[in-house]
XYZ file of C-alpha atoms in Angstrom:
167
model
C -142.598 52.764 -133.787
C -143.001 51.364 -137.300
C -143.662 53.767 -140.146
C -143.309 52.678 -143.789
C -140.656 54.222 -145.979
C -141.631 57.641 -147.321
C -139.946 57.189 -150.705
C -139.179 54.157 -152.854
C -135.457 54.440 -152.111
C -135.724 55.170 -148.370
C -135.919 51.611 -147.021
C -132.585 52.075 -145.230
C -133.376 55.379 -143.509
C -136.870 54.110 -142.639
C -135.325 51.005 -141.029
C -132.975 53.160 -138.954
C -135.834 55.442 -137.886
C -137.880 52.382 -136.843
C -135.003 51.179 -134.649
C -134.486 54.644 -133.148
C -138.173 54.839 -132.208
C -137.860 51.391 -130.583
C -135.110 52.923 -128.423
C -137.526 55.711 -127.440
C -136.428 58.413 -129.888
C -140.040 59.163 -130.830
C -139.123 62.091 -133.076
C -136.847 59.975 -135.255
C -137.865 60.625 -138.841
C -136.384 58.928 -141.894
C -136.197 62.171 -143.856
C -134.427 64.199 -141.161
C -131.766 61.595 -140.250
C -129.257 62.682 -142.861
C -126.222 64.754 -141.882
C -126.446 66.801 -145.090
C -128.781 67.637 -147.937
C -126.346 65.963 -150.345
C -126.510 62.585 -148.576
C -130.298 62.818 -148.463
C -130.490 63.577 -152.187
C -128.038 60.762 -152.987
C -130.169 58.289 -151.006
C -133.338 59.583 -152.651
C -132.000 58.908 -156.158
C -129.850 55.813 -155.625
C -130.853 54.212 -152.318
C -128.165 53.169 -149.858
C -125.466 50.536 -149.808
C -124.837 48.516 -146.661
C -121.748 50.628 -145.893
C -123.727 53.861 -146.298
C -126.450 52.456 -144.051
C -123.849 51.627 -141.406
C -122.375 55.140 -141.617
C -125.810 56.746 -141.262
C -126.725 54.488 -138.325
C -123.491 55.362 -136.503
C -123.978 59.084 -137.175
C -127.287 59.036 -135.268
C -125.872 57.136 -132.273
C -126.550 53.481 -133.056
C -123.817 50.989 -132.106
C -123.488 48.767 -135.148
C -121.731 45.705 -136.476
C -121.687 45.239 -140.245
C -121.463 41.622 -141.408
C -121.166 40.716 -145.072
C -123.172 37.604 -145.896
C -120.297 35.984 -147.759
C -118.365 35.767 -144.465
C -120.850 33.467 -142.679
C -122.461 30.152 -143.525
C -126.156 29.279 -143.179
C -125.826 27.873 -139.640
C -123.935 30.991 -138.453
C -126.502 33.229 -140.183
C -129.387 31.527 -138.358
C -127.560 31.525 -135.011
C -126.464 35.175 -135.237
C -129.978 36.384 -136.071
C -131.597 34.269 -133.349
C -129.071 35.466 -130.747
C -129.565 39.075 -131.794
C -133.348 38.830 -131.596
C -133.146 37.231 -128.135
C -131.160 40.137 -126.632
C -133.213 43.078 -125.449
C -132.067 46.287 -127.111
C -130.520 44.493 -130.081
C -131.881 44.725 -133.609
C -130.829 43.512 -137.029
C -131.380 45.018 -140.471
C -131.058 42.815 -143.548
C -129.921 44.000 -146.957
C -131.289 41.525 -149.489
C -132.300 41.051 -153.114
C -136.093 40.960 -153.455
C -135.889 38.876 -156.637
C -134.713 35.858 -154.634
C -137.995 36.083 -152.673
C -139.972 36.265 -155.955
C -140.780 39.949 -155.339
C -140.409 42.858 -157.723
C -137.502 45.223 -157.334
C -133.889 44.573 -156.477
C -132.029 45.547 -153.330
C -133.996 46.236 -150.175
C -133.354 46.860 -146.483
C -135.718 46.001 -143.626
C -135.586 45.002 -139.961
C -136.026 41.421 -138.830
C -138.750 41.205 -136.210
C -138.894 37.612 -134.964
C -137.919 33.991 -135.473
C -140.307 31.024 -135.691
C -138.404 27.814 -134.856
C -141.245 25.538 -136.015
C -141.060 26.999 -139.528
C -137.365 27.940 -139.314
C -138.351 31.352 -140.659
C -137.668 34.997 -139.860
C -140.272 37.769 -139.905
C -139.277 40.578 -142.268
C -140.777 43.851 -141.078
C -140.972 45.198 -144.606
C -140.453 48.950 -144.711
C -142.376 48.993 -148.001
C -145.518 47.702 -146.282
C -147.673 49.585 -148.773
C -146.409 47.090 -151.372
C -145.429 43.990 -149.402
C -146.839 43.017 -145.993
C -144.632 41.801 -143.204
C -143.787 38.253 -144.130
C -142.201 35.090 -142.772
C -139.234 34.042 -144.898
C -137.630 30.608 -144.524
C -134.090 30.945 -143.199
C -132.434 29.330 -146.205
C -134.305 31.616 -148.622
C -133.464 34.758 -146.629
C -129.839 33.648 -146.474
C -129.797 33.212 -150.264
C -131.348 36.679 -150.720
C -128.746 38.256 -148.433
C -125.830 36.441 -150.131
C -126.327 38.400 -153.359
C -124.274 41.363 -154.523
C -124.946 45.092 -154.641
C -122.627 46.044 -157.486
C -119.171 44.746 -156.556
C -119.910 44.322 -152.847
C -121.858 41.584 -151.107
C -125.032 42.356 -149.230
C -125.340 41.462 -145.593
C -126.556 42.337 -142.133
C -126.361 45.341 -139.886
C -126.526 44.264 -136.262
C -127.461 47.005 -133.826
C -126.211 46.614 -130.259
C -127.456 49.752 -128.556
C -128.056 53.448 -128.855
C -126.179 56.405 -127.450
C -127.917 59.654 -128.427
C -125.423 62.035 -130.070
C -124.372 65.119 -128.190
């Protein structure tokens, strides 16, 4: 169900659409997810904060848990992601600063696809796959990238614990 983001600022909506397709919502499209033209235009020009991503995810029926990275330590971060990935029907989206990973750009959102215990690394399913391939990121580096700030608010994680189609 993966499809790369359609626009430079649509990493969040593309991540949500990827998760929806994993739940079987094959018609989920990152451009048509928005509840209004205004929210779509806002996301097109400015991207999405973690709170806005959470609101959009809930509006399309995803059961979410928003966790700011400054509220958990490295061991909790690793454990929460591993636990999430081990549960069928659970997903996690990370909001991180690309610069920490030595990539161009700033804030970005993508799903986490897997964990490799031998490398202690998580697979980032990069929604901007036209620019960056899916990549394994060491846990401590991903944690550092997630513990940055988006304006006045910390970045973090959006855990997804199920889907109830609206209506």
